[in-house]
C-alpha cells in the first residue's frame, strides 16, 4: 500500500507541474500552427506571472489578477506580431528579445514597486486561486484504489487546473472544427493560398497571436497566484522552453500536447521524488537526469527515432504579398 | 514598387539605421528608468563612470567585453551560414569543461604559456563537440537547429551541474567547483597593457583571453571573407537553393559552420575559467551566450562590428553593476532589459524605419538630380 500512496502523490504533483506546461504549449500551438515561431513563450509566462501577482495583490481578487496576466501576455504577443508579421523581422530574434525584456523588466519593476528583492508581496485568501474540494471526497476517501485517486489527484486542485484540461478539447475543436481553425492551419502551411482565397494573412496571424497571448496569460497566473502566492524572480525557470519541447514532441497537435506535457510533468515529479533515494539495482539516479529528460526525448524525436515531426511548412517565414 | 526593394547607400543601411534603432532602444530604457522614479541622465552618467571611470572599472569592462567577443563571433559565424545558433550558452559551458580538464592536467608541470594553446584547443573541441549533434540533426534530419540548440543548452546545464557536484567537487568542500588551478593553469592578467596607458588594473580580471579574442576576430574575418569555405557559408546563408545549384555541399557546410561556431563559443570559457576564477564553477557562463546574439546582431555579424558592440555590452554590464550600487532602486536586471530592447530594435525590428528612410532619401536624392 506504501507504493500506492507514493504513486498517488507523484500523480498529484504531476498534475500540478503539468498545468503551466499545458497552457503554454497550447499557446505555442496556436501561433506555430499559424506560421509564427514563438521562442518567447517563456517571457510571456514570466510577464503574465508578474502582472497577475501585482494585480491580485492590489485588488485582492484572483480573477482580476488573471485578467492582468492575460492582458500583458497579449501585449507581448502583439509586440511579437508587430515585429514578425508587420515588419517581417526574424521571429526567433523577436522571441529571444521578448524573453530578455520579460526577465529583466519583471525584476526591475518588482524591486521598484515593492522593494522586496525582486518579489511581489505574498498573497492570501481571495487573491489566490485556492484548491477546490470536489463533492463526495469524504465519502469516497475510504474506497480502495479509486478513493485516494479521487481525493488527492482529481479533487483538491484549483480552478485553473480544470480550465487547462478543458482548454485541450476546446483548442482541438477550434483548430479542427471551426472556420477560423481551418484558415489558421492553412496560413501556417501555405499563406499564399489563403491570400488567394481573399483572406487576410496578416489579420489571421494577428488573431492567432492574440489566442497565444490569452492562453499564455493563464500559464503565468497559474504560477504566481495559484501554485505559489507571489511572483518570484525568474519563477518560470525554463518551463516555457519545456512547453516548447512538448509542443514539438507532440508534433503540433492539441491532444498529444496534453499527453506530452503530462509526461514531462511526470518526469519532473519523479525527479523531485527520487532526489537522494537509491533505485534498487541501479543506485542513486541523479536528479539532473530527470531534469534533462524532456530535452533529450525531444531531440531523440527530432532525430527521427520516434516517428517524424513535421513542423508547419510556412513556420518562421514572414509572408510577403507581392512576389 | 514597395519600399523594401529600393536600395539604400551603405552609410544609411550600416550607419544611420542601426544607430537609429539603438537610439530607440536606449530611449525606451530611459523611459523605464524614469518611470521607476530615477533620473535617466543621472543613471547614464553613473553607468559610464562605473564602466570607464578608472583603471579597475575599465579592466572589468574589458573582461566582460572579451567574453562577449567570443560568443558574438560564435553567433555570427553560424548566422553567415543561415543558421541561428542559440546554443552558444551551452557550448561555452561545456567548453569550460575542456579548458578545465587541460588546466587540471597540466598546471603542475608547465608554465601558463604552454598550457594555453592546449586549453584553447580543449575549450574549442568541447564547445564544437557540443554543437555537433544539433548540427548533424539540422544537416541530416532537417530538425531545426534553433530548437535543438535550446534543448542542448538545458542538457549542458544538467550535465555540468552533475559533473561538478559528483565528479569534480573537492572532497570535504560544499561549493560545486573544481580545485583552484595553479599559476600554470591560469591566464595572466594584462597589467602591463593597462600600464602602457598609465592605468592600474587592480583586482579586475582582464587577462590574456582578450588577445586570443582579438586574434579570433581576425581569423573569423579571414574565414568569412577571404576563404573558399567562408564564401560557401555565405552563399548558403543568402540562398540555400543557389548554393545547391553551385554544388556547395549542404550537410558538410552546415556541420562545419556549426562546429566553428561551437568552438568559438567554447573558447569564451577561457576568460572566466582560466582568466578570472581559476576554477570551473556552476553557471560561469552567466548569460554571455545569449548576449552574443545581441552583440552579433548589433555588429552586423562583422568581426569589427562585434568588437565594438561587445565593448558596448561590456560597458553596460560593468556600468550596470556599479549603477545598482549607486541607485539601489535600479537593480542589475536593468541591463537585461536594455539587452532585450537592443535585440528587439536592432534585430527583430531592424527594418522598422527603413520605409520612412527610403522616402526621405528619395526626396533628397530626387532634389539633387532635379526630380525623377
XYZ file of C-alpha atoms in Angstrom:
695
model
C 0.000 0.000 0.000
C 3.014 2.218 0.600
C 3.875 2.119 -3.079
C 0.331 3.053 -3.990
C 0.461 6.109 -1.734
C 3.693 7.168 -3.371
C 2.131 6.635 -6.773
C -0.852 8.800 -5.846
C 1.339 11.570 -4.507
C 3.526 11.551 -7.630
C 0.413 11.630 -9.797
C -0.888 14.592 -7.837
C 2.300 16.565 -8.335
C 2.413 15.501 -11.991
C -0.899 17.301 -12.467
C 0.298 20.395 -10.630
C 3.555 20.567 -12.597
C 1.868 19.925 -15.962
C -0.694 22.726 -15.872
C 1.589 25.652 -16.798
C 3.113 23.439 -19.498
C -0.295 22.608 -20.964
C -1.406 26.247 -21.125
C 1.899 27.375 -22.581
C 2.219 24.572 -25.109
C -1.362 25.212 -26.303
C -0.461 28.897 -26.573
C 2.516 27.994 -28.727
C 0.333 25.630 -30.738
C -1.857 28.474 -31.990
C 0.991 30.716 -33.094
C 3.141 27.974 -34.593
C 0.240 26.422 -36.492
C -0.360 29.902 -37.926
C 3.251 30.031 -39.113
C 4.785 32.175 -36.364
C 7.574 30.560 -34.352
C 7.381 31.568 -30.744
C 10.543 31.270 -28.672
C 9.008 33.939 -26.441
C 6.648 31.611 -24.559
C 8.953 31.727 -21.540
C 8.839 35.510 -21.458
C 5.050 35.619 -21.802
C 4.689 33.226 -18.886
C 7.025 35.258 -16.718
C 5.462 38.618 -17.593
C 1.975 37.217 -17.021
C 3.010 35.734 -13.668
C 4.300 39.135 -12.591
C 1.262 41.075 -13.795
C -1.114 38.564 -12.221
C 0.675 38.737 -8.862
C 0.717 42.556 -8.908
C -2.937 42.972 -9.821
C -4.065 40.212 -7.460
C -2.174 41.936 -4.660
C -3.563 45.384 -5.411
C -7.148 44.263 -5.988
C -7.237 41.299 -3.632
C -9.049 39.373 -6.315
C -7.505 36.419 -8.138
C -9.729 36.867 -11.202
C -8.533 40.435 -11.715
C -5.004 39.081 -11.392
C -5.734 36.514 -14.071
C -7.110 39.237 -16.352
C -3.953 41.263 -15.834
C -1.801 38.266 -16.689
C -3.805 37.644 -19.853
C -3.620 41.313 -20.795
C 0.152 41.607 -20.500
C 0.670 38.290 -22.242
C -1.431 39.503 -25.175
C 0.603 42.732 -25.275
C 3.813 40.681 -25.519
C 2.231 38.548 -28.217
C 1.232 41.629 -30.200
C 4.751 43.075 -29.993
C 5.952 39.748 -31.365
C 3.361 40.112 -34.107
C 4.344 43.696 -34.872
C 7.961 42.603 -35.297
C 7.405 39.353 -37.133
C 4.217 39.992 -39.131
C 4.116 43.725 -39.831
C 7.868 44.351 -40.009
C 8.750 40.874 -41.310
C 11.529 40.647 -38.769
C 13.213 37.469 -37.637
C 10.761 35.598 -35.398
C 13.458 33.866 -33.378
C 15.234 37.136 -32.655
C 11.983 38.768 -31.623
C 11.173 35.886 -29.261
C 14.630 35.992 -27.686
C 14.312 39.750 -27.204
C 10.922 39.455 -25.512
C 12.264 36.784 -23.153
C 15.051 39.140 -22.098
C 12.677 42.054 -21.653
C 10.335 39.960 -19.513
C 13.153 38.509 -17.405
C 14.613 41.947 -16.723
C 11.563 44.151 -16.506
C 9.696 41.951 -14.009
C 12.557 42.155 -11.502
C 13.248 45.850 -12.096
C 9.588 46.762 -11.602
C 9.087 44.373 -8.681
C 12.053 45.905 -6.887
C 10.973 49.454 -7.672
C 7.339 48.953 -6.671
C 7.561 46.558 -3.718
C 11.201 46.716 -2.581
C 11.345 43.042 -1.599
C 14.349 41.976 -3.639
C 12.503 41.279 -6.902
C 9.495 39.564 -5.318
C 5.931 40.718 -5.053
C 4.198 40.694 -1.631
C 2.628 37.434 -0.515
C -0.975 36.861 -1.453
C -3.600 35.384 0.809
C -7.252 34.298 0.654
C -9.277 35.658 -2.240
C -6.195 36.958 -4.016
C -5.228 33.388 -4.911
C -6.913 30.523 -6.698
C -7.383 28.057 -3.850
C -7.840 24.288 -4.109
C -11.405 23.217 -4.778
C -12.630 20.223 -2.813
C -14.987 18.305 -5.071
C -18.217 16.934 -3.539
C -18.134 13.488 -2.053
C -14.444 13.422 -1.170
C -15.117 12.412 2.433
C -17.344 9.574 1.369
C -15.009 8.395 -1.390
C -11.785 8.562 0.564
C -12.178 5.140 2.109
C -12.932 3.351 -1.142
C -9.820 1.391 -2.078
C -7.788 2.475 -5.146
C -10.353 4.954 -6.516
C -10.792 6.780 -3.232
C -7.250 8.152 -2.784
C -7.036 8.896 -6.503
C -10.252 10.903 -6.386
C -9.341 12.695 -3.174
C -5.712 13.517 -3.976
C -5.446 13.685 -7.747
C -8.822 14.665 -9.174
C -10.100 16.746 -6.289
C -8.150 19.415 -4.432
C -6.889 21.318 -7.456
C -7.613 24.950 -8.220
C -9.926 26.170 -10.928
C -7.101 26.824 -13.419
C -6.195 23.130 -13.378
C -9.654 22.177 -14.555
C -9.601 25.008 -17.097
C -6.327 23.669 -18.514
C -7.863 20.273 -19.132
C -10.920 21.943 -20.638
C -8.685 24.037 -22.899
C -7.322 20.925 -24.617
C -10.548 19.702 -26.285
C -11.565 23.312 -26.825
C -8.316 24.010 -28.707
C -8.845 20.858 -30.733
C -12.370 21.967 -31.587
C -11.259 25.472 -32.576
C -8.381 24.195 -34.708
C -10.160 21.327 -36.441
C -13.856 22.165 -36.412
C -14.169 25.898 -36.964
C -13.597 28.093 -39.983
C -11.045 30.132 -38.023
C -9.115 26.969 -37.180
C -9.114 25.711 -40.752
C -7.821 29.037 -42.015
C -5.276 29.216 -39.184
C -3.830 25.842 -40.098
C -3.855 26.798 -43.772
C -1.967 30.026 -43.126
C 0.734 28.034 -41.373
C 1.136 25.689 -44.307
C 0.546 27.843 -47.360
C -0.187 31.516 -46.728
C -0.218 32.340 -50.429
C -3.203 30.033 -50.951
C -5.056 31.675 -48.071
C -4.274 35.071 -49.548
C -5.531 33.971 -52.965
C -8.804 32.939 -51.349
C -9.240 36.560 -50.315
C -8.467 36.133 -46.641
C -6.026 38.486 -44.963
C -2.921 36.587 -43.861
C -1.868 39.420 -41.577
C -5.194 39.720 -39.757
C -5.424 35.946 -39.365
C -1.935 35.684 -37.916
C -2.568 38.550 -35.514
C -5.712 36.816 -34.266
C -3.742 33.603 -33.766
C -1.214 35.533 -31.701
C -3.969 37.026 -29.555
C -5.100 33.478 -28.750
C -1.478 32.634 -27.921
C -1.278 35.590 -25.567
C -4.621 34.679 -23.995
C -3.513 31.132 -23.153
C -0.045 32.254 -22.080
C -1.673 34.526 -19.516
C -3.297 31.531 -17.786
C 0.074 29.790 -17.518
C 1.672 32.781 -15.842
C -1.248 33.352 -13.494
C -1.128 29.695 -12.506
C 2.496 30.041 -11.429
C 2.179 33.167 -9.312
C -1.342 33.188 -7.914
C -2.392 29.513 -7.890
C 0.679 27.349 -7.360
C 2.631 29.974 -5.405
C 1.442 33.004 -3.510
C 3.717 35.632 -5.028
C 5.864 36.436 -8.014
C 9.477 35.319 -7.558
C 12.439 36.302 -9.727
C 12.582 34.024 -12.813
C 9.845 31.789 -11.446
C 9.098 30.309 -14.861
C 12.597 28.710 -14.704
C 12.659 27.361 -18.244
C 9.090 25.988 -18.241
C 8.382 27.945 -21.410
C 11.134 26.033 -23.161
C 9.913 22.698 -21.791
C 6.469 23.591 -23.140
C 8.087 24.354 -26.483
C 9.767 20.940 -26.346
C 6.405 19.371 -25.519
C 4.849 21.123 -28.498
C 7.494 19.681 -30.814
C 7.289 16.311 -29.084
C 3.528 16.276 -29.690
C 4.078 17.129 -33.357
C 1.995 20.306 -33.102
C -1.298 18.536 -32.251
C -3.515 19.557 -29.301
C -4.371 16.237 -27.640
C -0.828 14.828 -27.908
C 0.329 18.195 -26.486
C -1.571 17.396 -23.300
C -0.010 13.946 -23.038
C 3.477 15.294 -23.760
C 3.022 17.912 -21.019
C 1.763 15.263 -18.600
C 4.771 13.087 -19.459
C 7.212 15.948 -18.866
C 5.363 16.893 -15.671
C 5.560 13.265 -14.557
C 9.327 13.183 -15.195
C 9.671 16.349 -13.137
C 7.581 14.878 -10.309
C 9.515 11.606 -10.308
C 12.795 13.538 -10.362
C 11.746 15.566 -7.327
C 10.612 12.447 -5.515
C 13.699 10.391 -6.323
C 16.126 13.040 -5.097
C 18.523 11.255 -2.738
C 16.726 7.921 -2.958
C 18.553 4.933 -4.431
C 16.857 2.846 -7.106
C 17.193 -0.883 -6.440
C 19.785 -2.335 -8.799
C 20.877 0.987 -10.341
C 21.868 3.085 -7.369
C 21.035 6.721 -6.967
C 19.848 8.335 -10.190
C 20.981 11.972 -10.264
C 18.154 14.487 -10.248
C 19.732 16.143 -13.306
C 18.953 13.009 -15.324
C 15.255 13.630 -14.796
C 15.617 17.347 -15.427
C 17.197 16.909 -18.857
C 14.931 14.024 -19.879
C 12.306 16.188 -21.670
C 15.017 17.818 -23.783
C 16.757 14.542 -24.560
C 13.454 12.911 -25.533
C 12.592 15.825 -27.809
C 15.986 15.659 -29.540
C 15.605 11.901 -29.986
C 12.206 12.568 -31.521
C 13.666 15.235 -33.794
C 16.372 12.797 -34.857
C 13.543 10.751 -36.319
C 13.766 7.817 -33.929
C 10.184 8.199 -32.654
C 8.285 8.957 -35.823
C 8.894 12.171 -37.734
C 7.852 15.622 -36.564
C 6.729 17.854 -39.416
C 6.587 21.475 -38.358
C 4.095 23.769 -40.119
C 5.570 24.405 -43.550
C 5.407 28.183 -43.534
C 6.681 28.455 -39.950
C 9.235 31.152 -39.382
C 8.862 32.711 -42.816
C 7.331 36.185 -42.991
C 4.638 36.470 -45.643
C 5.378 38.876 -48.464
C 2.323 39.616 -50.566
C 3.922 40.879 -53.771
C 6.325 38.434 -55.339
C 7.137 49.291 -56.047
C 7.367 48.636 -52.352
C 9.960 50.468 -50.324
C 11.528 47.145 -49.291
C 13.341 46.659 -52.577
C 14.690 50.193 -53.006
C 18.462 50.120 -52.486
C 19.926 52.476 -49.908
C 23.548 53.570 -49.754
C 25.719 51.674 -47.295
C 26.175 54.591 -44.926
C 22.424 54.565 -44.317
C 22.000 50.769 -44.179
C 25.008 50.152 -41.947
C 25.293 53.513 -40.222
C 22.136 55.558 -39.825
C 19.568 52.755 -39.465
C 21.416 50.721 -36.763
C 22.165 53.903 -34.812
C 18.534 54.935 -35.067
C 17.412 51.514 -33.794
C 19.928 51.670 -30.954
C 18.771 55.178 -30.057
C 15.161 53.979 -29.779
C 16.228 51.036 -27.583
C 18.095 53.382 -25.247
C 15.280 55.919 -25.298
C 12.817 53.257 -24.091
C 15.337 52.072 -21.491
C 15.474 55.691 -20.322
C 11.680 55.744 -20.074
C 11.817 52.629 -17.863
C 14.379 54.291 -15.572
C 12.292 57.458 -15.489
C 9.098 55.512 -14.755
C 10.598 53.978 -11.612
C 11.389 57.443 -10.374
C 15.068 57.896 -11.216
C 16.717 60.418 -13.480
C 17.781 58.615 -16.680
C 20.561 61.122 -17.438
C 21.957 60.790 -13.941
C 21.783 56.976 -14.349
C 23.596 57.145 -17.681
C 26.323 59.316 -16.145
C 26.797 56.882 -13.252
C 26.798 53.944 -15.655
C 29.547 55.398 -17.846
C 31.594 56.442 -14.817
C 31.186 52.961 -13.367
C 32.392 51.353 -16.575
C 35.145 53.725 -17.689
C 35.858 55.924 -14.700
C 39.122 54.349 -13.544
C 41.580 51.591 -14.420
C 39.878 48.870 -12.410
C 36.490 49.686 -13.952
C 37.943 49.578 -17.445
C 39.557 46.240 -16.574
C 36.176 44.765 -15.634
C 34.555 46.284 -18.730
C 37.182 44.691 -20.966
C 36.853 41.394 -19.086
C 33.148 41.258 -19.989
C 33.944 42.509 -23.493
C 36.288 39.535 -24.021
C 33.543 37.012 -23.248
C 31.088 38.810 -25.492
C 33.520 38.931 -28.436
C 33.807 35.136 -28.333
C 30.073 34.494 -28.120
C 29.326 37.256 -30.636
C 31.705 35.650 -33.140
C 30.123 32.287 -32.418
C 26.636 33.526 -33.259
C 27.919 35.463 -36.282
C 29.707 32.535 -37.934
C 26.574 30.390 -37.749
C 24.493 33.341 -38.907
C 26.570 33.745 -42.060
C 25.665 30.174 -42.970
C 21.972 30.932 -42.355
C 21.914 29.118 -39.030
C 20.673 30.548 -35.774
C 22.863 29.159 -33.021
C 21.035 29.872 -29.754
C 23.257 27.245 -28.169
C 26.373 29.373 -27.608
C 25.460 29.418 -23.938
C 25.590 25.646 -23.607
C 28.604 25.304 -25.906
C 30.541 27.793 -23.777
C 29.505 25.902 -20.640
C 30.797 22.588 -21.998
C 33.836 24.381 -23.451
C 34.684 25.286 -19.870
C 34.981 21.590 -19.153
C 37.574 21.244 -21.931
C 39.583 24.222 -20.657
C 39.379 22.993 -17.060
C 40.491 19.452 -17.922
C 43.581 20.821 -19.686
C 44.345 23.190 -16.820
C 43.900 20.453 -14.199
C 46.098 18.077 -16.164
C 48.970 20.450 -16.932
C 49.114 23.108 -14.222
C 51.511 21.089 -12.031
C 54.064 20.625 -14.760
C 54.310 23.508 -17.198
C 54.061 27.312 -17.231
C 50.888 29.015 -18.451
C 52.108 29.732 -21.973
C 52.489 26.006 -22.599
C 49.086 25.240 -21.102
C 47.357 27.996 -23.069
C 47.399 26.528 -26.596
C 46.158 23.183 -25.278
C 43.481 24.948 -23.266
C 42.346 26.884 -26.351
C 42.142 23.633 -28.306
C 40.427 21.808 -25.436
C 37.811 24.518 -24.975
C 37.185 24.751 -28.712
C 36.928 20.982 -29.137
C 34.452 20.583 -26.301
C 32.382 23.543 -27.494
C 32.404 22.228 -31.064
C 31.543 18.748 -29.820
C 28.510 20.122 -28.031
C 27.401 21.810 -31.258
C 27.898 18.672 -33.310
C 24.656 16.818 -32.550
C 22.410 19.831 -33.288
C 24.485 20.448 -36.429
C 24.134 16.854 -37.531
C 20.402 16.863 -36.814
C 19.986 20.027 -38.891
C 22.117 18.756 -41.752
C 20.894 15.181 -41.995
C 17.485 15.113 -40.339
C 16.235 18.593 -41.101
C 15.333 19.316 -37.482
C 15.518 22.982 -36.728
C 18.826 23.973 -35.171
C 17.097 26.618 -33.047
C 15.003 24.025 -31.239
C 17.840 21.542 -30.778
C 20.369 24.115 -29.559
C 17.851 25.358 -26.972
C 17.412 21.767 -25.804
C 21.181 21.308 -25.684
C 21.602 24.404 -23.516
C 19.450 22.754 -20.868
C 21.118 19.373 -21.296
C 24.513 21.086 -20.880
C 23.322 22.765 -17.689
C 22.182 19.422 -16.258
C 25.361 17.649 -17.301
C 27.719 20.285 -15.905
C 25.918 20.523 -12.562
C 26.071 16.750 -12.313
C 29.790 16.648 -13.119
C 30.669 19.471 -10.743
C 28.584 18.126 -7.866
C 29.521 14.465 -8.250
C 32.883 14.275 -10.025
C 34.978 17.433 -9.820
C 33.995 18.658 -6.381
C 36.881 18.925 -3.941
C 36.278 16.339 -1.199
C 35.159 17.988 2.014
C 34.040 21.230 0.354
C 30.478 22.364 -0.152
C 30.837 24.501 -3.286
C 30.326 22.567 -6.545
C 33.561 23.591 -8.263
C 36.938 22.150 -9.220
C 40.100 22.776 -7.225
C 41.840 26.090 -7.877
C 44.268 25.908 -10.786
C 47.937 26.588 -10.048
C 49.519 29.510 -11.936
C 50.445 27.044 -14.689
C 46.735 26.641 -15.423
C 45.847 30.313 -15.252
C 45.885 33.004 -17.887
C 47.797 36.009 -16.542
C 46.302 39.462 -16.266
C 47.158 42.190 -18.688
C 48.504 44.657 -16.106
C 51.280 45.697 -18.473
C 48.816 46.614 -21.210
C 46.918 48.852 -18.807
C 50.207 50.270 -17.510
C 51.056 51.382 -21.047
C 48.105 53.732 -20.777
C 49.108 54.770 -17.283
C 46.281 52.909 -15.560
C 46.168 50.408 -12.711
C 44.215 47.201 -13.232
C 43.711 46.469 -9.531
C 41.731 43.284 -8.870
C 39.966 43.370 -12.265
C 40.333 40.032 -14.111
C 41.251 41.496 -17.509
C 43.516 38.784 -18.953
C 45.270 37.235 -21.945
C 41.979 35.844 -23.309
C 41.336 39.347 -24.627
C 44.248 38.966 -27.028
C 43.011 35.497 -28.025
C 39.603 37.081 -28.724
C 41.154 39.710 -30.986
C 43.140 37.069 -32.855
C 39.975 35.014 -33.302
C 38.142 38.081 -34.631
C 40.813 38.454 -37.304
C 40.687 34.726 -38.116
C 36.913 34.851 -38.419
C 37.223 37.782 -40.806
C 39.708 35.779 -42.886
C 37.425 32.762 -42.810
C 34.252 34.557 -43.832
C 35.565 36.981 -46.432
C 38.864 35.539 -47.602
C 38.354 31.779 -47.806
C 36.503 29.343 -50.030
C 34.712 27.851 -47.045
C 33.563 31.305 -45.933
C 32.277 32.059 -49.410
C 30.352 28.787 -49.413
C 28.914 29.530 -45.997
C 27.756 32.992 -47.051
C 26.217 31.628 -50.245
C 24.326 29.041 -48.236
C 23.183 31.731 -45.823
C 21.894 34.059 -48.526
C 20.295 31.462 -50.768
C 20.275 27.739 -49.994
C 18.908 26.958 -53.459
C 21.668 28.945 -55.197
C 24.205 27.126 -53.023
C 22.732 23.790 -54.070
C 22.910 24.781 -57.778
C 26.514 25.876 -57.323
C 27.339 22.443 -55.961
C 28.060 23.574 -52.425
C 27.512 20.528 -50.205
C 24.738 21.440 -47.756
C 25.376 18.947 -44.958
C 29.118 19.492 -44.860
C 28.853 23.294 -44.842
C 26.174 23.315 -42.134
C 28.119 20.964 -39.888
C 31.433 22.782 -40.308
C 29.820 26.180 -39.712
C 28.216 24.919 -36.506
C 31.446 23.279 -35.333
C 33.346 26.547 -35.790
C 30.537 28.407 -34.078
C 30.571 25.968 -31.162
C 34.357 26.117 -30.968
C 34.333 29.906 -30.686
C 31.652 29.708 -28.008
C 33.740 27.130 -26.156
C 36.755 29.427 -26.155
C 34.727 32.010 -24.266
C 35.218 29.762 -21.229
C 38.957 30.556 -21.166
C 38.168 34.051 -19.958
C 36.140 33.352 -16.792
C 37.507 29.863 -16.013
C 41.249 30.315 -16.556
C 41.486 34.084 -16.592
C 39.349 35.080 -13.621
C 38.229 32.462 -11.098
C 40.966 29.880 -11.865
C 38.468 27.076 -11.369
C 35.387 25.642 -13.080
C 32.208 26.804 -11.373
C 28.489 26.259 -11.790
C 26.875 28.690 -14.258
C 30.071 30.576 -15.013
C 28.755 31.492 -18.465
C 26.094 33.677 -16.832
C 24.159 34.503 -19.969
C 27.157 35.551 -22.105
C 25.996 33.133 -24.789
C 22.717 34.996 -25.115
C 24.446 38.371 -25.033
C 26.366 37.055 -28.037
C 23.106 37.142 -30.009
C 22.670 40.838 -29.293
C 26.356 41.528 -29.952
C 26.284 39.737 -33.275
C 23.072 41.426 -34.386
C 24.329 44.875 -33.476
C 27.704 44.237 -35.023
C 26.016 43.105 -38.246
C 27.911 39.796 -37.957
C 31.177 41.543 -38.855
C 34.154 40.971 -36.516
C 34.916 44.691 -36.260
C 31.294 45.479 -35.500
C 31.280 42.631 -32.988
C 34.293 44.043 -31.138
C 32.587 47.419 -30.829
C 29.221 46.062 -29.793
C 30.913 43.666 -27.348
C 32.588 46.729 -25.845
C 29.211 48.451 -25.611
C 27.733 45.469 -23.765
C 30.865 45.254 -21.611
C 30.242 48.857 -20.598
C 26.586 48.091 -19.931
C 27.441 45.072 -17.756
C 30.157 46.690 -15.687
C 28.434 50.083 -15.551
C 25.105 48.469 -14.743
C 26.622 46.558 -11.829
C 28.099 49.765 -10.494
C 24.876 51.660 -11.079
C 22.877 49.213 -8.976
C 25.120 50.096 -6.010
C 24.703 53.828 -6.534
C 20.975 53.706 -7.274
C 19.588 50.721 -5.316
C 16.216 51.338 -6.968
C 17.688 50.200 -10.296
C 18.598 46.522 -9.992
C 21.178 44.743 -12.122
C 18.359 43.293 -14.197
C 18.018 46.691 -15.864
C 20.912 45.541 -18.085
C 18.819 42.557 -19.158
C 16.000 44.922 -20.141
C 18.361 47.095 -22.186
C 19.801 43.966 -23.777
C 16.311 42.758 -24.704
C 15.382 46.149 -26.145
C 18.586 46.255 -28.199
C 17.869 42.777 -29.574
C 14.281 43.788 -30.317
C 15.062 47.038 -32.102
C 18.432 46.212 -33.686
C 17.362 42.677 -34.571
C 13.687 41.901 -34.946
C 12.595 45.433 -35.821
C 15.656 46.310 -37.898
C 13.536 47.262 -40.897
C 11.002 49.324 -38.964
C 12.445 52.685 -40.004
C 13.510 51.572 -43.462
C 10.378 52.610 -45.398
C 10.468 56.087 -43.838
C 14.201 56.331 -44.503
C 13.663 55.341 -48.128
C 11.075 58.088 -48.564
C 13.360 60.709 -47.019
C 16.313 59.516 -49.058
C 14.333 59.507 -52.282
C 13.159 63.047 -51.632
C 16.718 64.303 -51.154
C 18.236 62.203 -53.930
C 15.410 63.307 -56.195
C 16.040 67.005 -55.457
C 19.735 66.613 -56.205
C 19.140 65.096 -59.612
C 16.353 67.543 -60.377
C 13.435 65.193 -59.783
C 12.598 61.945 -61.462
